[in-house]
Coordinates of C-alpha atoms in Angstrom, one line a residue:
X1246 CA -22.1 80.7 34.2
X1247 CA -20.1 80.2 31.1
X1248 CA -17.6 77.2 31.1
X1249 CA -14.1 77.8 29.8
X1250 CA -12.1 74.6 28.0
X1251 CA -9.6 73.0 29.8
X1252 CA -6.5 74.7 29.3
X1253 CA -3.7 73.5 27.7
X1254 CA -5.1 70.3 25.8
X1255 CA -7.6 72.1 23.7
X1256 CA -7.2 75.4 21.4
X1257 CA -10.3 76.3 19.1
X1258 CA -9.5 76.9 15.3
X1259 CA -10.4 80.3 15.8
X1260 CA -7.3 81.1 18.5
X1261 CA -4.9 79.1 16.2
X1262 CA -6.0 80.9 12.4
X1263 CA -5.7 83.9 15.4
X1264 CA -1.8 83.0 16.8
X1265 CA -0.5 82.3 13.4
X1266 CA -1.8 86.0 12.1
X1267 CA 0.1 87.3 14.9
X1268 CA 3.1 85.6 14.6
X1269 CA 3.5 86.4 11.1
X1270 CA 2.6 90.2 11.8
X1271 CA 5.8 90.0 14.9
X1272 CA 7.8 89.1 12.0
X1273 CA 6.7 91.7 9.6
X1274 CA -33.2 121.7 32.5
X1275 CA -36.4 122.6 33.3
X1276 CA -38.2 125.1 35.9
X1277 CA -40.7 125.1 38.8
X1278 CA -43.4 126.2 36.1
X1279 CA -42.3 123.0 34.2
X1280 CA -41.2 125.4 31.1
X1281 CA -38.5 123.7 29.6
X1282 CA -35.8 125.8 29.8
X1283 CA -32.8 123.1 28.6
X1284 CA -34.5 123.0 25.6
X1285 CA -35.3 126.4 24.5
X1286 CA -31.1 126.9 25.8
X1287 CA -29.6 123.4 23.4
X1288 CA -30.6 125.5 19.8
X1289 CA -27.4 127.5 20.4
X1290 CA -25.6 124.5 22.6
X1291 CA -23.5 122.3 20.6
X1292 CA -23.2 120.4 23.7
X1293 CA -26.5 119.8 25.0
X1294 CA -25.7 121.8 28.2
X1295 CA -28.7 123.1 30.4
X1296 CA -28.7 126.4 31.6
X1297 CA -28.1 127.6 34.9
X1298 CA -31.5 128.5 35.7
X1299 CA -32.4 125.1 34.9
X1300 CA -29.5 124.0 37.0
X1301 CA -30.2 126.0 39.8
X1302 CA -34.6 125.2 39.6
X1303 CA -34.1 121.0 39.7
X1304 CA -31.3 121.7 42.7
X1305 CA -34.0 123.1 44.6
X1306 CA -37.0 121.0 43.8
X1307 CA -34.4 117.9 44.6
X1308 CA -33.8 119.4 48.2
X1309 CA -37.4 120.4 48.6
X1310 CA -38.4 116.8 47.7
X1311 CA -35.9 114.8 49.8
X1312 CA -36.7 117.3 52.8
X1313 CA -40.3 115.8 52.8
X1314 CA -42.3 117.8 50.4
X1315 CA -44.2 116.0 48.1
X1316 CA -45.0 118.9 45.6
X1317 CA -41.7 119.4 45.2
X1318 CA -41.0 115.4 44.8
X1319 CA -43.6 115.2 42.0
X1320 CA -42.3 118.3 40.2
X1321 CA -38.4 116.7 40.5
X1322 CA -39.5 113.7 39.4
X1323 CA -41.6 115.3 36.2
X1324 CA -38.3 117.4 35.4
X1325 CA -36.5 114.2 34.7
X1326 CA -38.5 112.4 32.3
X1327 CA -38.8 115.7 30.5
X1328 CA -34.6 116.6 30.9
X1329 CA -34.2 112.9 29.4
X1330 CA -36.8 113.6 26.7
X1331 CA -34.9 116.9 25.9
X1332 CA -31.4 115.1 25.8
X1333 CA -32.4 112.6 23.7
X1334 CA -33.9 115.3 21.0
X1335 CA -30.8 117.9 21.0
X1336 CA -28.4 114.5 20.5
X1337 CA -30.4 113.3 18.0
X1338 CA -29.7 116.8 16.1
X1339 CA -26.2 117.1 17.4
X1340 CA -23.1 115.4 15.5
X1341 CA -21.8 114.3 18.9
X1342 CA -24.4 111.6 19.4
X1343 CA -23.0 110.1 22.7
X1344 CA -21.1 112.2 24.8
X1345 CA -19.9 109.9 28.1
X1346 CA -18.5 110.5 31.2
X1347 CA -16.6 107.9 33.5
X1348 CA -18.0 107.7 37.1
X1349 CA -16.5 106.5 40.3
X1350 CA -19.1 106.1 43.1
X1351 CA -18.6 105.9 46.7
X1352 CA -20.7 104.5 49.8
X1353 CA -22.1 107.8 50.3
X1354 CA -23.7 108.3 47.4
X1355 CA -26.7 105.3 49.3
X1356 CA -27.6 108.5 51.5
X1357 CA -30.8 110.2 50.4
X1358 CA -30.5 112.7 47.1
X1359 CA -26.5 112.0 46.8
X1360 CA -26.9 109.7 44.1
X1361 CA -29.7 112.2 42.2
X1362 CA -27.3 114.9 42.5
X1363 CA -24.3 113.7 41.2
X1364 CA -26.6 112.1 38.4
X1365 CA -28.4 115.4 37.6
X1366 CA -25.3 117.0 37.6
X1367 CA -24.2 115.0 34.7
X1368 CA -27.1 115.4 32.7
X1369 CA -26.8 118.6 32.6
X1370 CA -23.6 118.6 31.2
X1371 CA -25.2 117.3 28.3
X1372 CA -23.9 113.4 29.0
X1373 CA -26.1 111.0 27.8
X1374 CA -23.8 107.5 28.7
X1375 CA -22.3 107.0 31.9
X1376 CA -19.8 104.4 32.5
X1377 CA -19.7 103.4 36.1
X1378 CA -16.6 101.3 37.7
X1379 CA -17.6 98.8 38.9
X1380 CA -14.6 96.6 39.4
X1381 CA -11.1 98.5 40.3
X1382 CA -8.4 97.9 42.9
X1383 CA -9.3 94.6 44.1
X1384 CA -13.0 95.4 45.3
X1385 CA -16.0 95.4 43.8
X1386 CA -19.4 97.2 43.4
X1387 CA -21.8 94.3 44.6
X1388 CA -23.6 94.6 47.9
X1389 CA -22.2 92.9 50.4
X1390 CA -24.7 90.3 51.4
X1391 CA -25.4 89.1 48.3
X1392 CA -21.3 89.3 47.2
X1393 CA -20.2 86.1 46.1
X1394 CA -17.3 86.9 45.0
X1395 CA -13.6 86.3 46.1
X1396 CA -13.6 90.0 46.5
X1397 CA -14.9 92.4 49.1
X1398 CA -16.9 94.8 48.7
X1399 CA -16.8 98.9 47.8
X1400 CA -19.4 99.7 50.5
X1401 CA -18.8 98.4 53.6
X1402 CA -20.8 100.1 56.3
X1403 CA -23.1 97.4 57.5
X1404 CA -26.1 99.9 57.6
X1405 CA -25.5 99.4 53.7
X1406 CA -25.2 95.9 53.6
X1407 CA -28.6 95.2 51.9
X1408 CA -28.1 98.2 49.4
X1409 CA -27.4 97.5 45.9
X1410 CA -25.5 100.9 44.5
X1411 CA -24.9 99.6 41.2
X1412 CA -28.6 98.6 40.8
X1413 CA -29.7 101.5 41.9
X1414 CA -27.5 103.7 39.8
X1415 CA -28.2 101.6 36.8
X1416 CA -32.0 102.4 37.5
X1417 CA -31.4 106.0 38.2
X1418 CA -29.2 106.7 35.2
X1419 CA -31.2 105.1 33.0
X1420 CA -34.3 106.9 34.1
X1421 CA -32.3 110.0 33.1
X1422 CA -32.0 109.3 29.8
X1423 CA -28.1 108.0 30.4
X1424 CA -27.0 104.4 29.0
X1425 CA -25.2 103.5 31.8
X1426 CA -22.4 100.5 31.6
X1427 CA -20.1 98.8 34.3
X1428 CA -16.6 100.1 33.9
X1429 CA -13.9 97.1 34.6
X1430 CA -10.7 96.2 35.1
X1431 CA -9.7 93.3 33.3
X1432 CA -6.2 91.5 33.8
X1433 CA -5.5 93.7 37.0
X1434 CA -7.3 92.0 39.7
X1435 CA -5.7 94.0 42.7
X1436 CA -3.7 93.6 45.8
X1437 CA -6.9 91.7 47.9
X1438 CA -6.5 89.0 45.4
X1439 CA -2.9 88.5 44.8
X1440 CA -2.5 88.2 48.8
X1441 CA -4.1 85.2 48.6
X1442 CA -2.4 82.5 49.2
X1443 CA -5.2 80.2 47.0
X1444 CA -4.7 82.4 44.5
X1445 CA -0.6 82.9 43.9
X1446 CA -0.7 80.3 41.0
X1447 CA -2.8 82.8 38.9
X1448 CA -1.0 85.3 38.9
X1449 CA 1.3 86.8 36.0
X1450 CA 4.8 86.0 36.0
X1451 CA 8.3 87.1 34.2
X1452 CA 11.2 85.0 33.4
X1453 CA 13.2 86.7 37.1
X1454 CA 10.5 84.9 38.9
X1455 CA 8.8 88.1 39.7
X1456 CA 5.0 88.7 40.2
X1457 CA 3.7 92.5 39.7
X1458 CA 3.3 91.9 43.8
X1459 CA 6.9 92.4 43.6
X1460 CA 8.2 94.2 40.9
X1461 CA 7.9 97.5 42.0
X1462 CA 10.1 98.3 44.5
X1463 CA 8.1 99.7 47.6
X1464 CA 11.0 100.7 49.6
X1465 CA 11.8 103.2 46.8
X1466 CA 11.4 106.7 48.2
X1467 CA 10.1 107.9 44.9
X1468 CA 7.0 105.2 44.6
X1469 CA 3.9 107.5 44.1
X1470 CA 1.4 106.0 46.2
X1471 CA -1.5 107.7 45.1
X1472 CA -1.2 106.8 41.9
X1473 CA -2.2 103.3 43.3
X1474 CA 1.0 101.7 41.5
X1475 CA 1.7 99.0 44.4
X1476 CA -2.7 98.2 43.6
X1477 CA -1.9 96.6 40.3
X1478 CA -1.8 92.9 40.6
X1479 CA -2.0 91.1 37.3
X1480 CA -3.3 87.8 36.8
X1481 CA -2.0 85.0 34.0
X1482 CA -4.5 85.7 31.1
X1483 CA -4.4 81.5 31.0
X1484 CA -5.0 80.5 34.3
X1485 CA -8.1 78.5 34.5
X1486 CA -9.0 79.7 38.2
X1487 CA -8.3 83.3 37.2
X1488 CA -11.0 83.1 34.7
X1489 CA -13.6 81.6 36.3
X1490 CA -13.4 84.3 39.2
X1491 CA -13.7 86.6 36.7
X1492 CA -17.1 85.0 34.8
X1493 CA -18.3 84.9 38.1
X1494 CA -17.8 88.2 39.1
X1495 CA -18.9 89.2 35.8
X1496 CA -22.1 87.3 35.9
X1497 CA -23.2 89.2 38.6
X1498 CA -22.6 92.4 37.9
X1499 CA -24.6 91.5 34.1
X1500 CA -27.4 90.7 36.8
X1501 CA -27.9 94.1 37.4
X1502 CA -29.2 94.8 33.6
X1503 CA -26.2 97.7 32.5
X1504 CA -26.1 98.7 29.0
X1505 CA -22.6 97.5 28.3
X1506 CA -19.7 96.5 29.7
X1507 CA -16.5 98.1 29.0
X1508 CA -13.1 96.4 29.8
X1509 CA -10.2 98.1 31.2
X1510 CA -6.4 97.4 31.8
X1511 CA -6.7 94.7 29.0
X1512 CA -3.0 94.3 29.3
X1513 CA 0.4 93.2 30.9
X1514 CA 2.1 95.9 33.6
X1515 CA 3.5 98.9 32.3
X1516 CA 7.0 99.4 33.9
X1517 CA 9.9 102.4 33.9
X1518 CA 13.3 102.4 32.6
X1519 CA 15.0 99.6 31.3
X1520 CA 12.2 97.4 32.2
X1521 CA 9.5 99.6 29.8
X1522 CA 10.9 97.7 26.7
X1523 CA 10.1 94.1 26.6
X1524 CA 13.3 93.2 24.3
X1525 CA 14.0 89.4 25.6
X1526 CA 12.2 86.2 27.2
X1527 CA 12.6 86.6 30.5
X1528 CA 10.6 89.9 30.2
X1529 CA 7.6 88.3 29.3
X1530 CA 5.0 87.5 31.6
X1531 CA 4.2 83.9 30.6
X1532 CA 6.5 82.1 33.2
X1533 CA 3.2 80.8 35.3
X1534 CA 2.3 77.8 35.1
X1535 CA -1.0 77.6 32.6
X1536 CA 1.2 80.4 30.3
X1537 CA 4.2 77.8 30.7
X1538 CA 1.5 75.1 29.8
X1539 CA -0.5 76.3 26.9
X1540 CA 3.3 77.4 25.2
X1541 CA 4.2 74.0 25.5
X1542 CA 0.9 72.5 23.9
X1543 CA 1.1 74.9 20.8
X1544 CA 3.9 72.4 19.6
X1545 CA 2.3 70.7 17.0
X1546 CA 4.9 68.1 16.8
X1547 CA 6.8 66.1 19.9
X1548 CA 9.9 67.8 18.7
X1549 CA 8.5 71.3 18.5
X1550 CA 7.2 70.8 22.6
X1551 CA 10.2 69.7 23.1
X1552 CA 12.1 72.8 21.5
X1553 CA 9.8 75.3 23.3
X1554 CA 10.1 73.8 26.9
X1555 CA 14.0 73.7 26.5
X1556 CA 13.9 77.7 25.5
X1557 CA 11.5 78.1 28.5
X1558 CA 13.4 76.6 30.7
X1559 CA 17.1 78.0 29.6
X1560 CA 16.2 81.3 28.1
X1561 CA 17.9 80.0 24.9
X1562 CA 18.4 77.1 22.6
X1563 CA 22.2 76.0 21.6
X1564 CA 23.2 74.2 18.6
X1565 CA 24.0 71.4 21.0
X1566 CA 20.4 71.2 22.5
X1567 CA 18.7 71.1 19.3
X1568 CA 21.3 68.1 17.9
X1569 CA 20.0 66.6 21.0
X1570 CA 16.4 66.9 19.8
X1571 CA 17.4 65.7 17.0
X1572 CA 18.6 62.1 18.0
X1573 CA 15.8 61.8 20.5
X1574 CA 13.0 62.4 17.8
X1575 CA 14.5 60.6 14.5
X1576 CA 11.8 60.1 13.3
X1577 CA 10.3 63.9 12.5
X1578 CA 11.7 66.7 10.6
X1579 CA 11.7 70.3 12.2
X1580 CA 10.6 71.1 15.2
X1581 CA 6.5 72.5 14.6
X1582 CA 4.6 74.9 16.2
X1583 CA 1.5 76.7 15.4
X1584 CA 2.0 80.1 12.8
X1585 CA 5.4 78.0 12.4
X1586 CA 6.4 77.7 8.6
X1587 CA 10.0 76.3 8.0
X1588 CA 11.0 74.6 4.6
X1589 CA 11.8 70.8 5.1
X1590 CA 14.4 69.1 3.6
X1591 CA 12.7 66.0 0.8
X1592 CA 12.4 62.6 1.7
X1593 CA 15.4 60.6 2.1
X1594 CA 17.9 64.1 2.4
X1595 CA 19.0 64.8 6.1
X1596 CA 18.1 67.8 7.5
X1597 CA 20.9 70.9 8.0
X1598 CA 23.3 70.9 10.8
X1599 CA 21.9 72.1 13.9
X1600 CA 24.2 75.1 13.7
X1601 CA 22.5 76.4 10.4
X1602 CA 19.4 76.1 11.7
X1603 CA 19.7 77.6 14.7
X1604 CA 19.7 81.1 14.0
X1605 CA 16.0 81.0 12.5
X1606 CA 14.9 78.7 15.3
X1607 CA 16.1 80.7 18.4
X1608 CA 14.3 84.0 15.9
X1609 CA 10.9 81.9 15.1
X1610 CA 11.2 81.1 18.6
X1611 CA 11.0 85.0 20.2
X1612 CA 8.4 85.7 18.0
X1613 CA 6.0 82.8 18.9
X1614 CA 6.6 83.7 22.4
X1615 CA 5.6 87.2 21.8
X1616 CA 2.5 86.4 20.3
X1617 CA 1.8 83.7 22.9
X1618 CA 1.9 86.9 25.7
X1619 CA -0.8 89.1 23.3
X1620 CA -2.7 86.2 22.6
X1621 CA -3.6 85.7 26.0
X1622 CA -4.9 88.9 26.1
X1623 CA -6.9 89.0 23.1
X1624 CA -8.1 85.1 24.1
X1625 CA -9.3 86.8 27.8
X1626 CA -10.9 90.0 26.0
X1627 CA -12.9 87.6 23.7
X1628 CA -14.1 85.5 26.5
X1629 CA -15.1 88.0 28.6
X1630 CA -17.1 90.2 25.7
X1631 CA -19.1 87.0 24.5
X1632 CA -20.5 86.4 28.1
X1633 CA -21.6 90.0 28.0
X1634 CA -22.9 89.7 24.6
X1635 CA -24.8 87.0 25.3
X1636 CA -26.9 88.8 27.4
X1637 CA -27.5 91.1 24.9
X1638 CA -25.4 94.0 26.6
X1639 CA -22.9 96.0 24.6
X1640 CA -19.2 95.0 25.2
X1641 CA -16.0 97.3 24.8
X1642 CA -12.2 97.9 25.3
X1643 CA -10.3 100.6 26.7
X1644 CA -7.2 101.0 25.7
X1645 CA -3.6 103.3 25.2
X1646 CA -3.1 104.0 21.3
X1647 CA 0.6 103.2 21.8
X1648 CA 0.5 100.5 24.2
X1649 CA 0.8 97.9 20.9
X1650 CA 4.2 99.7 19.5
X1651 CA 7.0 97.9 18.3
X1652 CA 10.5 99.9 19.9
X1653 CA 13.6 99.1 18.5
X1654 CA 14.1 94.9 18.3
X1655 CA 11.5 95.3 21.3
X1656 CA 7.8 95.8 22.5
X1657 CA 6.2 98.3 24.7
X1658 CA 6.0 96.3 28.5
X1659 CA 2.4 97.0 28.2
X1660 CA 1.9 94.6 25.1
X1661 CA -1.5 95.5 24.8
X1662 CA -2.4 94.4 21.3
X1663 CA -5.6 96.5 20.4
X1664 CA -5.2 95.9 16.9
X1665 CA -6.2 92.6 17.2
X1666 CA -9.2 93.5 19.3
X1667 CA -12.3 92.4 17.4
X1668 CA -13.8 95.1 15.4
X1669 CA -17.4 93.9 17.2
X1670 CA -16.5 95.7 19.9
X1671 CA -16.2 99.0 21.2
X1672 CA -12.6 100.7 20.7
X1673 CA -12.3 103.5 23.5
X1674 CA -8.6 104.3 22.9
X1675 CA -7.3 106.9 25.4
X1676 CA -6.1 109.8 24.4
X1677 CA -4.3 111.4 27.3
X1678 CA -1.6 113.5 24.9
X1679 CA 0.0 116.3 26.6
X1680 CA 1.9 118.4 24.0
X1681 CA 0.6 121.6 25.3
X1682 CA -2.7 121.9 22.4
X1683 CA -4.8 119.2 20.7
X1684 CA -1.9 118.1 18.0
X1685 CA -1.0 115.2 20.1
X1686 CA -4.6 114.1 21.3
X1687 CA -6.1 113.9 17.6
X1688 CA -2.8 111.9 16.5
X1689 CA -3.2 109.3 19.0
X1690 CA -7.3 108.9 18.2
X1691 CA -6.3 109.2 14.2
X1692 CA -4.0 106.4 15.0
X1693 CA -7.0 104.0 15.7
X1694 CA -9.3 105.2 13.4
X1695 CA -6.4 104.4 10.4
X1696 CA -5.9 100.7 11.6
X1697 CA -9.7 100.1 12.7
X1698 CA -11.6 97.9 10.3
X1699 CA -14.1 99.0 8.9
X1700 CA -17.2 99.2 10.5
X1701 CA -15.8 99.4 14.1
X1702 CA -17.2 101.9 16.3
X1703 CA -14.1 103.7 17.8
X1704 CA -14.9 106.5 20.9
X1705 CA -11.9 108.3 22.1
X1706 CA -11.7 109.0 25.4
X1707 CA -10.1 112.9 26.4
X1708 CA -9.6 114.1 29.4
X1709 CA -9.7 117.4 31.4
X1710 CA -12.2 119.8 31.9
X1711 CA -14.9 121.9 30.8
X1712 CA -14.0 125.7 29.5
X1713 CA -10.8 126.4 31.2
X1714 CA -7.4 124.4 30.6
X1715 CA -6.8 122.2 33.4
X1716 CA -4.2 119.2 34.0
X1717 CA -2.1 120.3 31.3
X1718 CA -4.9 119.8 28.9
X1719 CA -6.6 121.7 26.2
X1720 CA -10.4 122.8 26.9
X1721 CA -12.6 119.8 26.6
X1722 CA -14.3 122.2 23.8
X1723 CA -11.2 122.6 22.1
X1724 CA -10.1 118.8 22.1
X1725 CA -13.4 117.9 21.1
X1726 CA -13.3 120.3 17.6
X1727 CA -10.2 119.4 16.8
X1728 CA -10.9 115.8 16.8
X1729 CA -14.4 116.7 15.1
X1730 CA -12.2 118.5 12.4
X1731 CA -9.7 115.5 12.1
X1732 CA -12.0 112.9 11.7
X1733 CA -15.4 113.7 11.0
X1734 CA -16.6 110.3 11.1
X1735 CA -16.2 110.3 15.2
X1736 CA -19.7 110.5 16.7
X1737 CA -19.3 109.3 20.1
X1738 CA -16.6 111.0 22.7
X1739 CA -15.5 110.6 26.6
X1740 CA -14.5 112.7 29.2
X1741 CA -12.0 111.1 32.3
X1742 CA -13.7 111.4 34.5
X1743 CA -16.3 113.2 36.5
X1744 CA -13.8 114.0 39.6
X1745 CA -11.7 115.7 37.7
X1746 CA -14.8 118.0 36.4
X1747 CA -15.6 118.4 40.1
X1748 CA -13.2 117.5 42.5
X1749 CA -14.5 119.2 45.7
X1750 CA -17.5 117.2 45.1
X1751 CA -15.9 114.0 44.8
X1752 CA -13.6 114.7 47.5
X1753 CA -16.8 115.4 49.7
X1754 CA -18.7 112.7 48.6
X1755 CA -15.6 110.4 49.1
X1756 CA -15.1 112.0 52.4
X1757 CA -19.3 111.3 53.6
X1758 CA -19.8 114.9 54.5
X1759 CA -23.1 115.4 53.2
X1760 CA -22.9 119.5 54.1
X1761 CA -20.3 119.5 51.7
X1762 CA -21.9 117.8 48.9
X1763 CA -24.6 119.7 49.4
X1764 CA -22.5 122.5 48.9
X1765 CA -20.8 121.8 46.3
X1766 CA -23.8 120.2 44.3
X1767 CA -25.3 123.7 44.5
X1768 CA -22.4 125.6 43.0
X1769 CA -22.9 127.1 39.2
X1770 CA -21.2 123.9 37.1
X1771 CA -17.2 124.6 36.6
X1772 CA -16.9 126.0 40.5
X1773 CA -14.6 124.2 42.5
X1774 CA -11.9 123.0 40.2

């Protein structure tokens, strides 16, 4: 398991040349016959769709085979090596090379031919990458007698215990013909970690004292449950304990062999109101201790730590404190930081009066403490993609296009910095616009694409469903031309997320009524919604 540095004695030139960049920017189918129907459809299918025959002939061998007959097994089995061999030939031809879908899975899907169906189901949609999650609201997909983890577990039932789903889906996906890779959150480790009592020192902190345990207001009648916002507990991005459950977790999930790992909620809590600008210190969340720490440590000179731990600890720097710095540290100039460039005064000339000084101080100030809060981000992101990497898995970030924007004198609460994300990973930027067409989605993807380096591989991710409006959205077909049109250079495209294609077969499978998923596997692909 990967070892991180002791934090705050030690920061690696990399992170510095890193902080002082962004302090300065702050500033500035087949049939029973085995004829091979998908393929003789795809000629006409941009999107690698299989027919419904198709759809309808590998439904029935799959209940055939897992009813006990082994004709029907073999014949199943022989239709998905040649639907795989099919994908792979009509994306090869298509300009959409990878076309992805995000997956939730659910206990259920360990009973016999859930799995399969909801698998099948997707490759005939014409996906040919599936992102799985793997890690959301404080549990984990891990079996639970081999979890290790300071998490529990997403399947519980104790007839499961032994049963690895993510293995399994891995290994199933993959025989498909899908890439499959763990879908993660990142900074938001969940309520069943920031409950613990062990584990109150890593978590984030603002300037008021607050956790995100306690920033939302759960007595407030208008809290949206659902929407899971009392389930998003952040973590300090510098905590040393924080990151080591994380490799850990990590680690075993890269045991099961995915394709990639992609990592999600890379970022601080996004709040309402007021509170959705981050326009002074206290809003930041780097009031734990390691944040407090590592602020502290960038001080490059006694009087610079010194300078930083007083603004920490007021909110603000007077003319009176920093004449105060002054006498106690005689012997240096201006107080130094890293990314700090101030003019000194020549040898033998005294410096200014606090008072002059002051107003560029309190302003270089601000700005170092915003790019401390990114940099932890960008510092966790990086540490996190090279343990993937060096398993030779693929590593990503998904992200909100606008969650890096500058408003007014302040920041958007999120203060997600993808810019800064390294241009070896992958960029999934999601673009949820809702401006009642496609105007809105392309600008947010055309937004990344301008400010990616070159050579990044950027997929957005859309959302809504397949050939009729839904959730307020375009067609997929239609968001997925008009970002072809915008930016031809986009190959690679996702669609959040397969319950929202098929909801009564998520809610079934969610549920464990296997009639119902039976059901509503066997309905022509679209019913339901």
């Amino acid at each position: 398991m990967k070892k991180f540095a002791s934090l705050p004695h030690k920061q690696n030139r990399s992170t510095l040349i890193a902080l002082a960049l962004l302090t300065t920017w702050l500033g500035q189918g087949e049939g029973l016959t085995g004829t091979p129907l998908r393929a003789q459809a795809q000629q006409s299918q941009p999107f690698c769709q299989s027919p419904p025959q198709a759809i309808a002939q590998k439904n029935a061998l799959r209940q055939q085979g897992f009813a006990g007959d082994r004709g029907a097994l073999q014949q199943y089995q022989n239709s998905i090596l040649r639907d795989a061999q099919a994908l792979q030939q009509c994306r090869a031809q298509s300009w959409l090379k990878t076309q992805a879908i995000w997956l939730r899975l659910y206990e259920c899907d360990l009973q016999p031919g859930v799995l399969e169906s909801v698998l099948d189901r997707i490759v005939s949609r014409g996906y040919n990458q599936v992102y799985i999650e793997v890690f959301y609201t404080g549990q984990v997909l891990l079996p639970p007698a081999e979890n290790r983890t300071v998490w529990p577990s997403v399947v519980r039932n104790p007839a499961f215990a032994r049963r690895d789903l993510l293995a399994e889906a891995i290994q199933k996906s993959q025989a498909r013909g899908l890439k499959a890779y763990a879908w993660m959150f990142s900074l938001n480790y969940g309520y069943s970690y920031g409950n613990r009592a062990d584990r109150a020192h890593a978590l984030a902190r603002n300037g008021f004292g607050k956790t995100s345990l306690n920033v939302v207001d759960t007595t407030n009648p208008d809290i949206d449950f659902s929407k899971g916002e009392v389930d998003k507990v952040f973590v300090d991005p510098y905590n040393l304990q924080a990151r080591q459950d994380y490799a850990s977790m990590l680690q075993s999930v890269l045991q099961r062999r995915p394709d990639g790992v992609l990592f999600d909620y890379i970022r601080y809590p996004k709040q309402t109101g007021a509170s959705s600008v981050v326009s002074k210190l206290p809003d930041l969340w780097i009031f734990s201790g390691a944040a407090q720490q590592t602020l502290i440590a960038r001080g490059t000179n006694a009087k610079g730590q010194a300078v930083i731990q007083k603004y920490l600890s007021q909110g603000t720097v007077t003319a009176a404190d920093l004449a105060a710095i002054d006498r106690n540290f005689p012997e240096e100039k201006e107080p130094e930081w890293q990314g700090r460039e101030v003019p000194t005064p020549p040898p033998g000339k005294p410096l200014p009066p606090a008072a002059v000084r002051l107003p560029r101080l309190r302003q270089d100030l601000w700005l170092l403490s915003v790019a401390h809060a990114y940099q932890g981000v960008v510092d966790f992101l990086n540490s996190v993609a090279s343990q993937v990497k060096q398993q030779g898995a693929s590593a990503g970030a998904v992200f909100f296009p606008d969650g890096n924007r500058r408003i007014g004198q302040g920041f958007d609460s999120r203060m997600q910095p993808w810019d800064r994300f390294a241009p070896t990973l992958e960029w999934h930027p999601m673009s949820y616009g809702v401006c009642g067409g496609t105007t809105c989605i392309v600008e947010q993807a055309q937004k990344v694409l301008s400010q990616a380096p070159a050579g990044t591989r950027v997929s957005p991710v859309i959302a809504g469903a397949w050939s009729v409006p839904a959730y307020n959205r375009p067609t997929l077909e239609a968001q997925m031309y008009a970002i072809r049109q915008a930016a031809p250079q986009v190959n690679a495209i996702s669609h959040f997320d397969f319950s929202w294609q098929e909801p009564r077969l998520a809610n079934a499978r969610r549920a464990c009524r296997p009639n119902l998923i039976e059901a509503a596997a066997a309905q022509p692909l679209g019913i339901g919604r």
